[in-house]
Amino acid sequence: MGGRDATLVLLDENGIRCDGRKVDEPRRIMIKAGGLKNADGSAYIEFGDNKILVGVFGPRDVHPKHMSNTDTGILRVRYHMEPFSVTERKNPAPSRREIEISKVIKEALEPAVMLEKFPRTAVDVYIEVLQADGGTRCAALSAASVALADAGIPMRDMVAACAAGKAADTIILDVNNEEDQAGQADMPIGYMPSLEKITLLQLDGVLTPAEYKKCVETGIHGCKIVYELQKKALTDKYFGNGEK
Amino acid sequence: MGGRDATLVLLDENGIRCDGRKVDEPRRIMIKAGGLKNADGSAYIEFGDNKILVGVFGPRDVHPKHMSNTDTGILRVRYHMEPFSVTERKNPAPSRREIEISKVIKEALEPAVMLEKFPRTAVDVYIEVLQADGGTRCAALSAASVALADAGIPMRDMVAACAAGKAADTIILDVNNEEDQAGQADMPIGYMPSLEKITLLQLDGVLTPAEYKKCVETGIHGCKIVYELQKKALTDKYFGNGEK
Amino acid sequence: MGGRDATLVLLDENGIRCDGRKVDEPRRIMIKAGGLKNADGSAYIEFGDNKILVGVFGPRDVHPKHMSNTDTGILRVRYHMEPFSVTERKNPAPSRREIEISKVIKEALEPAVMLEKFPRTAVDVYIEVLQADGGTRCAALSAASVALADAGIPMRDMVAACAAGKAADTIILDVNNEEDQAGQADMPIGYMPSLEKITLLQLDGVLTPAEYKKCVETGIHGCKIVYELQKKALTDKYFGNGEK
Amino acid sequence: MASTSVIDELKKSQILELLEQGKRVDGRTLDEPRKLIIEINAIPKANGSARVRLGDTEVICGVKIQPDRPFPDMGDKGIFICTAELLPFSHPSVETGPPGPDVIELARVVDRGIRESHMIDLTQLVIQKNKSVVGVFADNVVVDYDGNLFDACAYAATAAILTAKTPKWEMKDDVPTLVEGGESHVPTTTIPVSVTMGKIGNYIVVDPNGDEWASMDARITITTDSNGNICALQKGGNGGFTFDEVIKCGELSVKVGSKVREMLKQAKERGQ
Amino acid sequence: MASTSVIDELKKSQILELLEQGKRVDGRTLDEPRKLIIEINAIPKANGSARVRLGDTEVICGVKIQPDRPFPDMGDKGIFICTAELLPFSHPSVETGPPGPDVIELARVVDRGIRESHMIDLTQLVIQKNKSVVGVFADNVVVDYDGNLFDACAYAATAAILTAKTPKWEMKDDVPTLVEGGESHVPTTTIPVSVTMGKIGNYIVVDPNGDEWASMDARITITTDSNGNICALQKGGNGGFTFDEVIKCGELSVKVGSKVREMLKQAKERGQ
Amino acid sequence: MASTSVIDELKKSQILELLEQGKRVDGRTLDEPRKLIIEINAIPKANGSARVRLGDTEVICGVKIQPDRPFPDMGDKGIFICTAELLPFSHPSVETGPPGPDVIELARVVDRGIRESHMIDLTQLVIQKNKSVVGVFADNVVVDYDGNLFDACAYAATAAILTAKTPKWEMKDDVPTLVEGGESHVPTTTIPVSVTMGKIGNYIVVDPNGDEWASMDARITITTDSNGNICALQKGGNGGFTFDEVIKCGELSVKVGSKVREMLKQAKERGQ
């Protein structure tokens, strides 16, 4: 949690947040399945002001060979931010933060992907953050699930993701950039709604044990909202826009 | 084109340039075939104050193997400047400029080299700029052709190279360092005189379409001068200095 | 040799050095064989305020394969300093100094190790300097010999190491950090006492030919002291502490 | 994307056969670029941005503008840097990691086309001479590859610059400090247009698509400015051009370039 | 250390079988961490240091304290950086070279556990606002590996910080200059304790050893502060947790953490 | 250049057989270095330069002199840095890329030979104490390899420094500014000479050529100064020396070094 801006009111007397949302209301979310021409599967997500593209290749051969596994397929994930995606221009080389988030997202997707069906091959998930606004890892994970499904990779469940957090001593859903900078805690959650499994969970910031429980509950609530939008995105692509 | 030095007269009233040359006159050029003891072929060129050594190895095995091509030989070119070759000491690591020039010279040589005669092998051309004075890529390309011939690599033609350009609103041959810094355009040209093919062509600076045409003609004229010196260098080495 | 501290008396009128030692007296030395749980062999040395851990793996397979040798085993040595081992925090990436010392120690150990008995394999010696106090390479080399023996690698002899040097116009044994900074010469020596071969020898600083001879003699004297402590460390581990 | 396979050889024969009849694989005439779509302000948080589709090639350029130290001996000029990156999903053959020679050349050619045209008036981007200047960073990312990245990146960067707004800074206590409400357009003097042509057999085609790119013997990228002058050029590929071809390519670059320039002008107007 | 072999599969079956009987391979109960030994001041020349043994896992942390420039926009705060490295003799599978994702995650999780607890009062580490601040660098090196590096590194770094002495600097001629005799303890506000739990089958085990680490489906590292609040968390591994498991792990981290905190307090007192 | 092949083994037998008769493969006596040719001012645009041929080994050294910031705690001394690089055409086995341990050792040994002799009076190379000093950069490039790069590089660097002219700078507005007409020789106090000896079987040979280098068991490089004192030494190779051999090598280095020093003095005089 960074320094606090004294003039920013994170939550007003009516329980309305700095961007007009209620405490349990996510930002505007738009998910689109497909879109990229060369990738085997792809998705685009706008999550608040986050704009993220995900492309998937695979299952395909692994180079170098010794990285492949004779018993199962492997999942490789790269999370990467464009130089222009953040306020201060980002150096194009991958940062330690990007390497860690790549790993966390990979481990959040692995329980959902039936890699055992494709021994010796790799599935590559490439995440590109075009514009960042707090909560990129959840938005990226949600889009990556849709892109994997769009690529026809067999999956046990979708992984939907949303953050919960704490600001103005209140547990809130989907922490935005201001709330992350000035707030008290941020807890990104990735969740498989059908299998009821949490596959991504992180926390920065201080919570009492009671707040901790409420925060996980709130985040899972958000994941379920995202899950519906993921299903809609895939339905829209494969069955047209008739169903809403 | 860099900043202009107000006091430098690039072309005087008699059509004489800042270093005493006429508009269509190249700098002093000296080319020597051979010289290196360990390389399969080599050449040394002095082109104005440029001093460049080129060594060639090959055809030889390719490591790692997967970089080789079963249908043809491959050409690899490295253009590199010594730390002491330029005014401000150069960092020894290859710069983006050196990587680009390596590629441009490689593509300028490829049409001349009969690589198809040596499948699965590589020909390596190593260019080392000992002293730089504007126009290094043309001097390097000209010397590389001689070094390839010296190594006995079968060639369709020599590639001769020279720049043309514009300074004081006049099209001139063989732009020197001052003219490059203070001038209006620089156009390096690589040319196969027998096959009448342009294999290297770049331009930095503004030319009208008419000037553009004149510039290409002027550059080709320079290449033909270089071509004679390339032939002389090889003749001198293989048939003695009798022929002048 | 660095700048001199005018107030530091390197040698007083009684021939006593700044840390209370006589001219031919080494610092306190403690060597322990074993200690690491995962390494095949290990040793720990305290040499003055130097604290160094060495772990050995091997003989083991070489990756990548092309680095192995069908005629003999290979020895690989890494000398590395922890960021907190020196006064100014050290960058974790290996410095050119560390790469050179790794090579010098490797070449000092090679004459002692019967690598020819293990073709196609590698023996890896990993040296980690936890705290540095002048003379790390000698301390590291002495500990590495013990770690190799502890790993059961067949050896022709131990390599014992100690520096000699010059301070206050006098040849002294085992140069400490202050004497290295303010002194006149430092000569690290690695020596196989049974085979009477010098396998590490370096010198920084000015010596007359006569001083040079005395310095080598003094250093060998120190190596013999270290040799006894190396033997004791191995005896203590394998035959208990009864022998002293 | 440069490797040659049996399929590439077959495609090349087919492309050549069609060219002999004056036709191209996608139905274009030889001097006709693909459909160009320029979407501006695609990344609202950047200072300027554009998303460009040239046929099935797609590029996003984001422009970031921020104070920087001037280059030595260039203390009276702002900084312009243009980069290019192939996103790993833009083609199955793209590898992550440091850029190879192809991508380095791409970035440098796009950079020079804009730089040599003097498009941006760098003399207006000085905060304090020799101390602090304004840096304009135009970063291109390739989203989808179908040949001719040179022009797609050049158009994206040019459109992003033309529509970018630069904040204003003043020195306060030796630190460049943002001046509220000081935003203005990046000062520009001309609109450079890059036109890339491929040589396949003895035919010159404008804006080669992916299949043509894999089949061509050589290529040439020529940038012209608003006056119809030629300001930058790069030959590439392992073949050569005749003198006549080089002159013809110059003429084509002026002709095709003037049409593309109209589209960039319209994009600029949409950005007012 | 993450590859799966036939032996690993056998070990995993054995571990699971025991867990079904409420037992662990090394005889511990499920919520019992291994024996923890904290040796302080192991590297006397560092400003602070600790050598920690957690079962057969061993870590040394050295703290160096030195003046540094503040981060942009953080001119009123000192710097804290925590790193981690696996020494090549800590396990046969460790490779030298730049750190991989596993080690980068390890270092960042240990760093965040300490940072998010606000353990170090960084506002007290300013030499001159915006110009010069005190940097606290806690570098962990893993000497021997037997699972659960997260907690071993966290305890080593915490003990090293708790017992570190910081010199004092003042600005003289724009240069931070050492003040003789100005040494004091690093200002701390709380003692963060990290507790890592592994999920093997449907069992949650505290402080997994090397064999358990290789067998587990997922892991969670939770850091609590002296108030018993949760201040940092990281899930890892290619499995998932149920809601109930996540809550249970939170409770375990408070309970186990409070015992470990007592040992860290004792280490701190030994360092007075 | 260190790999051993069947051919190397045959060569080694042949070399040893000759040594037993007191002869070397190229007809030299055991204590005789190869023919040394020193060409100064080979790179006129550098501040100093030399091209050295030692038999068929050839090295060019260029010296660049420019203002730099002093090292911390060394504010009253100029900077001297010496590098070495094997140009890829100097031998078929040379690979491009970052320098390996062999080349790093080469550069550091050449650097130390010059540095430890106090050849350059660095106290005279201060522009403003603690702020700006003169840096002398001696970069060696190996053009052709035939053994013993240590001495060839050392001679090239020494000759280039002895004949180099340094510009003069003064501080103006906190910036080191060139003083016109202020050129002078680099201040030097002694002429260090490196002599490298190889041990083949029980024979010590001075200045091993390429075949001898590939055959030798160990090597030693000893640098002496103008007073005939020994100022730097480096043993290398995977064999050892006896005490007597080490003393004999010291004597050889003084004897051979004094002859080479005469040639360096002549080179210096040619550079006046």
mmCIF file of C-alpha atoms in Angstrom, chain B residues 1-3 71 96-97 99-100 103-104 107-108 110-111 187 196-209 212-213 216-217 220, chain D residues 101-102 104-105 107-109 112 116 199 219-220 222 225 228-243 246-247 250 254:
data_model
loop_
_atom_site.group_PDB
_atom_site.id
_atom_site.type_symbol
_atom_site.label_atom_id
_atom_site.label_comp_id
_atom_site.label_asym_id
_atom_site.label_seq_id
_atom_site.Cartn_x
_atom_site.Cartn_y
_atom_site.Cartn_z
ATOM 1 C CA MET B 1 21.628 14.630 -40.002
ATOM 2 C CA GLY B 2 23.043 16.331 -36.933
ATOM 3 C CA GLY B 3 23.432 19.971 -35.958
ATOM 4 C CA ASP B 71 19.458 -26.520 -48.852
ATOM 5 C CA ARG B 96 21.685 -1.601 -31.979
ATOM 6 C CA ARG B 97 23.341 0.408 -34.748
ATOM 7 C CA ILE B 99 23.438 -5.017 -35.242
ATOM 8 C CA GLU B 100 21.483 -3.215 -37.972
ATOM 9 C CA LYS B 103 22.279 -7.167 -41.173
ATOM 10 C CA VAL B 104 22.342 -4.600 -43.979
ATOM 11 C CA GLU B 107 21.922 -8.713 -47.191
ATOM 12 C CA ALA B 108 24.155 -6.687 -49.499
ATOM 13 C CA GLU B 110 24.178 -12.441 -50.112
ATOM 14 C CA PRO B 111 23.233 -11.802 -53.762
ATOM 15 C CA MET B 187 22.944 7.658 -49.255
ATOM 16 C CA GLU B 196 24.196 -4.115 -62.433
ATOM 17 C CA LYS B 197 22.341 -4.734 -59.208
ATOM 18 C CA ILE B 198 22.032 -2.462 -56.198
ATOM 19 C CA THR B 199 22.291 -4.661 -53.094
ATOM 20 C CA LEU B 200 22.680 -2.027 -50.399
ATOM 21 C CA LEU B 201 20.723 1.189 -50.380
ATOM 22 C CA GLN B 202 19.895 3.479 -47.505
ATOM 23 C CA LEU B 203 19.094 7.162 -47.201
ATOM 24 C CA ASP B 204 18.996 9.603 -44.344
ATOM 25 C CA GLY B 205 18.068 13.182 -45.286
ATOM 26 C CA VAL B 206 15.764 14.991 -47.643
ATOM 27 C CA LEU B 207 16.014 14.781 -51.451
ATOM 28 C CA THR B 208 13.659 15.868 -54.211
ATOM 29 C CA PRO B 209 12.786 13.079 -56.656
ATOM 30 C CA TYR B 212 17.188 11.231 -55.583
ATOM 31 C CA LYS B 213 17.875 9.993 -59.084
ATOM 32 C CA VAL B 216 21.776 7.077 -57.015
ATOM 33 C CA GLU B 217 23.680 7.731 -60.274
ATOM 34 C CA ILE B 220 26.936 4.013 -58.624
ATOM 35 C CA PRO D 101 18.234 -8.199 -35.806
ATOM 36 C CA ASP D 102 14.910 -8.174 -37.713
ATOM 37 C CA ILE D 104 16.005 -3.989 -34.284
ATOM 38 C CA GLU D 105 16.065 -3.050 -37.973
ATOM 39 C CA ALA D 107 12.421 -0.186 -35.021
ATOM 40 C CA ARG D 108 15.357 1.761 -36.417
ATOM 41 C CA VAL D 109 13.842 2.148 -39.900
ATOM 42 C CA ARG D 112 14.554 7.154 -38.969
ATOM 43 C CA GLU D 116 14.750 12.361 -40.895
ATOM 44 C CA LYS D 199 10.454 -7.417 -55.445
ATOM 45 C CA ARG D 219 12.327 -5.072 -50.380
ATOM 46 C CA ILE D 220 12.640 -1.331 -50.191
ATOM 47 C CA ILE D 222 10.897 4.725 -48.812
ATOM 48 C CA ASP D 225 7.356 14.017 -46.543
ATOM 49 C CA GLY D 228 6.694 14.926 -51.854
ATOM 50 C CA ASN D 229 10.412 14.698 -51.107
ATOM 51 C CA ILE D 230 12.170 11.496 -50.188
ATOM 52 C CA CYS D 231 13.619 11.607 -46.675
ATOM 53 C CA ALA D 232 14.569 8.063 -45.730
ATOM 54 C CA LEU D 233 15.092 4.747 -47.455
ATOM 55 C CA GLN D 234 16.092 1.228 -46.526
ATOM 56 C CA LYS D 235 16.741 -1.692 -48.845
ATOM 57 C CA GLY D 236 16.460 -5.159 -47.340
ATOM 58 C CA GLY D 237 16.382 -8.808 -48.274
ATOM 59 C CA ASN D 238 18.949 -11.002 -49.945
ATOM 60 C CA GLY D 239 18.377 -9.852 -53.524
ATOM 61 C CA GLY D 240 19.199 -6.724 -55.501
ATOM 62 C CA PHE D 241 17.456 -3.953 -57.426
ATOM 63 C CA THR D 242 18.322 -2.467 -60.797
ATOM 64 C CA PHE D 243 18.798 1.283 -61.115
ATOM 65 C CA VAL D 246 15.078 1.935 -57.560
ATOM 66 C CA ILE D 247 13.886 5.005 -59.432
ATOM 67 C CA GLY D 250 10.916 6.265 -55.571
ATOM 68 C CA VAL D 254 5.519 9.500 -53.708
#
